[in-house]
Amino acid sequence: MGLMLSPGDDDVTSPDVSWSYTGFNMFREWLAQAEGFTLAEMIGFGGDRMWSSVSTTLAPLLDHPDDDGSLAPAQCAAMLPRLEAITDQRQHEDGDLVHERRVDDVRQLVTVMKYCLEKEVELIFC
């Protein structure tokens, strides 16, 4: 069992991205690290640091329930430039297979978010 992020358009041919719950947590930890903080320090992830203490456009994705709810197209639009920058920046690092997987995850997520914007639909967590 796992988690899938997909457009809220009920089209089974729409792009999506999926992880195991553990994989999604590792993905978010990696993104948080790219943003300069540790996810485990944050409220909701075992820590006591408030989300208002970090400045990242990725907060709606990082501080979101794993398998319920959605992100609005406007939230996706706000996150896209940063996700693309992380991909561009991180693809040039000498990495291992895990690193390559994370960069690929970001690319897939960007594809799904762009589709959501094009179709003007929410990004659904299920």
PDB file of C-alpha atoms in Angstrom:
ATOM      1  CA  MET A   1       0.000   0.000   0.000  1.00  0.00           C
ATOM      2  CA  GLY A   2       1.235   3.467  -0.772  1.00  0.00           C
ATOM      3  CA  LEU A   3       0.465   7.023  -1.642  1.00  0.00           C
ATOM      4  CA  MET A   4      -0.339   8.558  -5.009  1.00  0.00           C
ATOM      5  CA  LEU A   5      -0.496  12.209  -6.036  1.00  0.00           C
ATOM      6  CA  SER A   6      -2.684  12.683  -9.071  1.00  0.00           C
ATOM      7  CA  PRO A   7      -4.770  15.343 -10.810  1.00  0.00           C
ATOM      8  CA  GLY A   8      -8.355  15.632  -9.610  1.00  0.00           C
ATOM      9  CA  ASP A   9      -9.774  15.203 -13.092  1.00  0.00           C
ATOM     10  CA  ASP A  10     -10.970  11.566 -12.934  1.00  0.00           C
ATOM     11  CA  ASP A  11      -8.978  10.804 -16.107  1.00  0.00           C
ATOM     12  CA  VAL A  12      -7.142   7.502 -15.658  1.00  0.00           C
ATOM     13  CA  THR A  13      -4.622   8.517 -18.334  1.00  0.00           C
ATOM     14  CA  SER A  14      -3.488  11.598 -16.370  1.00  0.00           C
ATOM     15  CA  PRO A  15       0.096  11.554 -15.095  1.00  0.00           C
ATOM     16  CA  ASP A  16       0.639  10.662 -11.455  1.00  0.00           C
ATOM     17  CA  VAL A  17       3.466  10.008  -9.037  1.00  0.00           C
ATOM     18  CA  SER A  18       3.466   7.432  -6.258  1.00  0.00           C
ATOM     19  CA  TRP A  19       5.557   6.284  -3.333  1.00  0.00           C
ATOM     20  CA  SER A  20       5.374   3.932  -0.421  1.00  0.00           C
ATOM     21  CA  TYR A  21       4.608   5.886   2.756  1.00  0.00           C
ATOM     22  CA  THR A  22       8.226   5.430   3.822  1.00  0.00           C
ATOM     23  CA  GLY A  23       9.426   6.556   0.398  1.00  0.00           C
ATOM     24  CA  PHE A  24       7.274   9.693   0.521  1.00  0.00           C
ATOM     25  CA  ASN A  25       8.627  10.526   3.958  1.00  0.00           C
ATOM     26  CA  MET A  26      12.198  10.117   2.687  1.00  0.00           C
ATOM     27  CA  PHE A  27      11.322  12.320  -0.311  1.00  0.00           C
ATOM     28  CA  ARG A  28       9.983  15.063   1.952  1.00  0.00           C
ATOM     29  CA  GLU A  29      13.034  14.778   4.221  1.00  0.00           C
ATOM     30  CA  TRP A  30      15.232  15.268   1.156  1.00  0.00           C
ATOM     31  CA  LEU A  31      13.211  18.310   0.024  1.00  0.00           C
ATOM     32  CA  ALA A  32      13.344  19.825   3.519  1.00  0.00           C
ATOM     33  CA  GLN A  33      17.109  19.348   3.551  1.00  0.00           C
ATOM     34  CA  ALA A  34      17.312  21.131   0.177  1.00  0.00           C
ATOM     35  CA  GLU A  35      15.354  23.969   1.800  1.00  0.00           C
ATOM     36  CA  GLY A  36      17.787  24.170   4.700  1.00  0.00           C
ATOM     37  CA  PHE A  37      15.941  22.521   7.562  1.00  0.00           C
ATOM     38  CA  THR A  38      15.344  19.096   9.052  1.00  0.00           C
ATOM     39  CA  LEU A  39      11.819  17.730   8.702  1.00  0.00           C
ATOM     40  CA  ALA A  40      12.088  15.772  11.971  1.00  0.00           C
ATOM     41  CA  GLU A  41      12.405  19.095  13.846  1.00  0.00           C
ATOM     42  CA  MET A  42       9.001  20.278  12.599  1.00  0.00           C
ATOM     43  CA  ILE A  43       5.632  20.037  14.347  1.00  0.00           C
ATOM     44  CA  GLY A  44       3.818  17.046  12.913  1.00  0.00           C
ATOM     45  CA  PHE A  45       7.072  15.179  12.296  1.00  0.00           C
ATOM     46  CA  GLY A  46       8.231  14.638  15.875  1.00  0.00           C
ATOM     47  CA  GLY A  47       9.693  18.053  16.585  1.00  0.00           C
ATOM     48  CA  ASP A  48       8.450  21.274  18.098  1.00  0.00           C
ATOM     49  CA  ARG A  49       9.550  23.797  15.474  1.00  0.00           C
ATOM     50  CA  MET A  50       6.700  25.838  14.046  1.00  0.00           C
ATOM     51  CA  TRP A  51       6.189  25.850  10.272  1.00  0.00           C
ATOM     52  CA  SER A  52       6.025  29.636  10.394  1.00  0.00           C
ATOM     53  CA  SER A  53       9.723  29.591  11.358  1.00  0.00           C
ATOM     54  CA  VAL A  54      10.798  28.298   7.935  1.00  0.00           C
ATOM     55  CA  SER A  55      10.592  30.178   4.690  1.00  0.00           C
ATOM     56  CA  THR A  56       9.813  27.833   1.831  1.00  0.00           C
ATOM     57  CA  THR A  57       7.227  27.802  -0.914  1.00  0.00           C
ATOM     58  CA  LEU A  58       7.210  24.007  -0.475  1.00  0.00           C
ATOM     59  CA  ALA A  59       5.487  24.155   2.941  1.00  0.00           C
ATOM     60  CA  PRO A  60       2.063  23.128   1.527  1.00  0.00           C
ATOM     61  CA  LEU A  61       3.630  19.906   0.218  1.00  0.00           C
ATOM     62  CA  LEU A  62       5.933  19.251   3.146  1.00  0.00           C
ATOM     63  CA  ASP A  63       3.342  19.903   5.850  1.00  0.00           C
ATOM     64  CA  HIS A  64       0.469  17.964   4.272  1.00  0.00           C
ATOM     65  CA  PRO A  65      -1.286  14.782   5.430  1.00  0.00           C
ATOM     66  CA  ASP A  66       0.108  11.789   3.583  1.00  0.00           C
ATOM     67  CA  ASP A  67      -3.034  10.370   2.050  1.00  0.00           C
ATOM     68  CA  ASP A  68      -5.869  12.833   2.377  1.00  0.00           C
ATOM     69  CA  GLY A  69      -6.716  16.176   0.886  1.00  0.00           C
ATOM     70  CA  SER A  70      -5.411  18.150  -2.018  1.00  0.00           C
ATOM     71  CA  LEU A  71      -3.364  21.115  -3.144  1.00  0.00           C
ATOM     72  CA  ALA A  72      -5.033  23.867  -5.144  1.00  0.00           C
ATOM     73  CA  PRO A  73      -3.702  24.804  -8.582  1.00  0.00           C
ATOM     74  CA  ALA A  74      -2.446  28.114  -7.142  1.00  0.00           C
ATOM     75  CA  GLN A  75      -0.402  26.213  -4.537  1.00  0.00           C
ATOM     76  CA  CYS A  76       1.084  24.032  -7.271  1.00  0.00           C
ATOM     77  CA  ALA A  77       1.933  27.128  -9.317  1.00  0.00           C
ATOM     78  CA  ALA A  78       3.695  28.694  -6.332  1.00  0.00           C
ATOM     79  CA  MET A  79       5.799  25.569  -5.712  1.00  0.00           C
ATOM     80  CA  LEU A  80       6.775  24.785  -9.316  1.00  0.00           C
ATOM     81  CA  PRO A  81       9.638  27.282  -9.707  1.00  0.00           C
ATOM     82  CA  ARG A  82      11.322  26.042  -6.527  1.00  0.00           C
ATOM     83  CA  LEU A  83      10.884  22.368  -7.421  1.00  0.00           C
ATOM     84  CA  GLU A  84      12.343  23.004 -10.863  1.00  0.00           C
ATOM     85  CA  ALA A  85      15.270  24.906  -9.323  1.00  0.00           C
ATOM     86  CA  ILE A  86      15.953  22.029  -6.926  1.00  0.00           C
ATOM     87  CA  THR A  87      15.950  19.598  -9.844  1.00  0.00           C
ATOM     88  CA  ASP A  88      18.322  21.785 -11.876  1.00  0.00           C
ATOM     89  CA  GLN A  89      20.629  22.358  -8.920  1.00  0.00           C
ATOM     90  CA  ARG A  90      20.637  18.805  -7.638  1.00  0.00           C
ATOM     91  CA  GLN A  91      20.975  16.982 -10.967  1.00  0.00           C
ATOM     92  CA  HIS A  92      24.551  18.227 -11.304  1.00  0.00           C
ATOM     93  CA  GLU A  93      25.718  16.764  -7.999  1.00  0.00           C
ATOM     94  CA  ASP A  94      27.629  13.522  -7.989  1.00  0.00           C
ATOM     95  CA  GLY A  95      25.045  11.240  -6.484  1.00  0.00           C
ATOM     96  CA  ASP A  96      24.121   7.724  -5.753  1.00  0.00           C
ATOM     97  CA  LEU A  97      21.020   5.835  -6.796  1.00  0.00           C
ATOM     98  CA  VAL A  98      18.968   7.319  -3.943  1.00  0.00           C
ATOM     99  CA  HIS A  99      19.879  10.834  -5.047  1.00  0.00           C
ATOM    100  CA  GLU A 100      18.983  10.032  -8.639  1.00  0.00           C
ATOM    101  CA  ARG A 101      15.644   8.622  -7.441  1.00  0.00           C
ATOM    102  CA  ARG A 102      14.825  11.836  -5.543  1.00  0.00           C
ATOM    103  CA  VAL A 103      15.609  14.002  -8.578  1.00  0.00           C
ATOM    104  CA  ASP A 104      13.416  11.735 -10.700  1.00  0.00           C
ATOM    105  CA  ASP A 105      10.631  12.003  -8.086  1.00  0.00           C
ATOM    106  CA  VAL A 106      10.787  15.794  -8.319  1.00  0.00           C
ATOM    107  CA  ARG A 107      10.613  15.641 -12.113  1.00  0.00           C
ATOM    108  CA  GLN A 108       7.551  13.389 -11.979  1.00  0.00           C
ATOM    109  CA  LEU A 109       5.881  15.655  -9.414  1.00  0.00           C
ATOM    110  CA  VAL A 110       6.583  18.703 -11.594  1.00  0.00           C
ATOM    111  CA  THR A 111       4.952  16.930 -14.550  1.00  0.00           C
ATOM    112  CA  VAL A 112       1.832  16.182 -12.502  1.00  0.00           C
ATOM    113  CA  MET A 113       1.652  19.729 -11.113  1.00  0.00           C
ATOM    114  CA  LYS A 114       1.987  21.256 -14.586  1.00  0.00           C
ATOM    115  CA  TYR A 115      -0.833  19.012 -15.779  1.00  0.00           C
ATOM    116  CA  CYS A 116      -2.982  20.180 -12.849  1.00  0.00           C
ATOM    117  CA  LEU A 117      -2.336  23.785 -13.812  1.00  0.00           C
ATOM    118  CA  GLU A 118      -3.091  23.136 -17.465  1.00  0.00           C
ATOM    119  CA  LYS A 119      -6.393  21.428 -16.598  1.00  0.00           C
ATOM    120  CA  GLU A 120      -7.125  23.777 -13.651  1.00  0.00           C
ATOM    121  CA  VAL A 121      -7.646  20.889 -11.227  1.00  0.00           C
ATOM    122  CA  GLU A 122      -6.402  20.103  -7.726  1.00  0.00           C
ATOM    123  CA  LEU A 123      -3.512  17.788  -6.944  1.00  0.00           C
ATOM    124  CA  ILE A 124      -5.099  14.958  -4.970  1.00  0.00           C
ATOM    125  CA  PHE A 125      -3.353  12.948  -2.232  1.00  0.00           C
ATOM    126  CA  CYS A 126      -4.717   9.405  -2.127  1.00  0.00           C
TER     127      CYS A 126
END
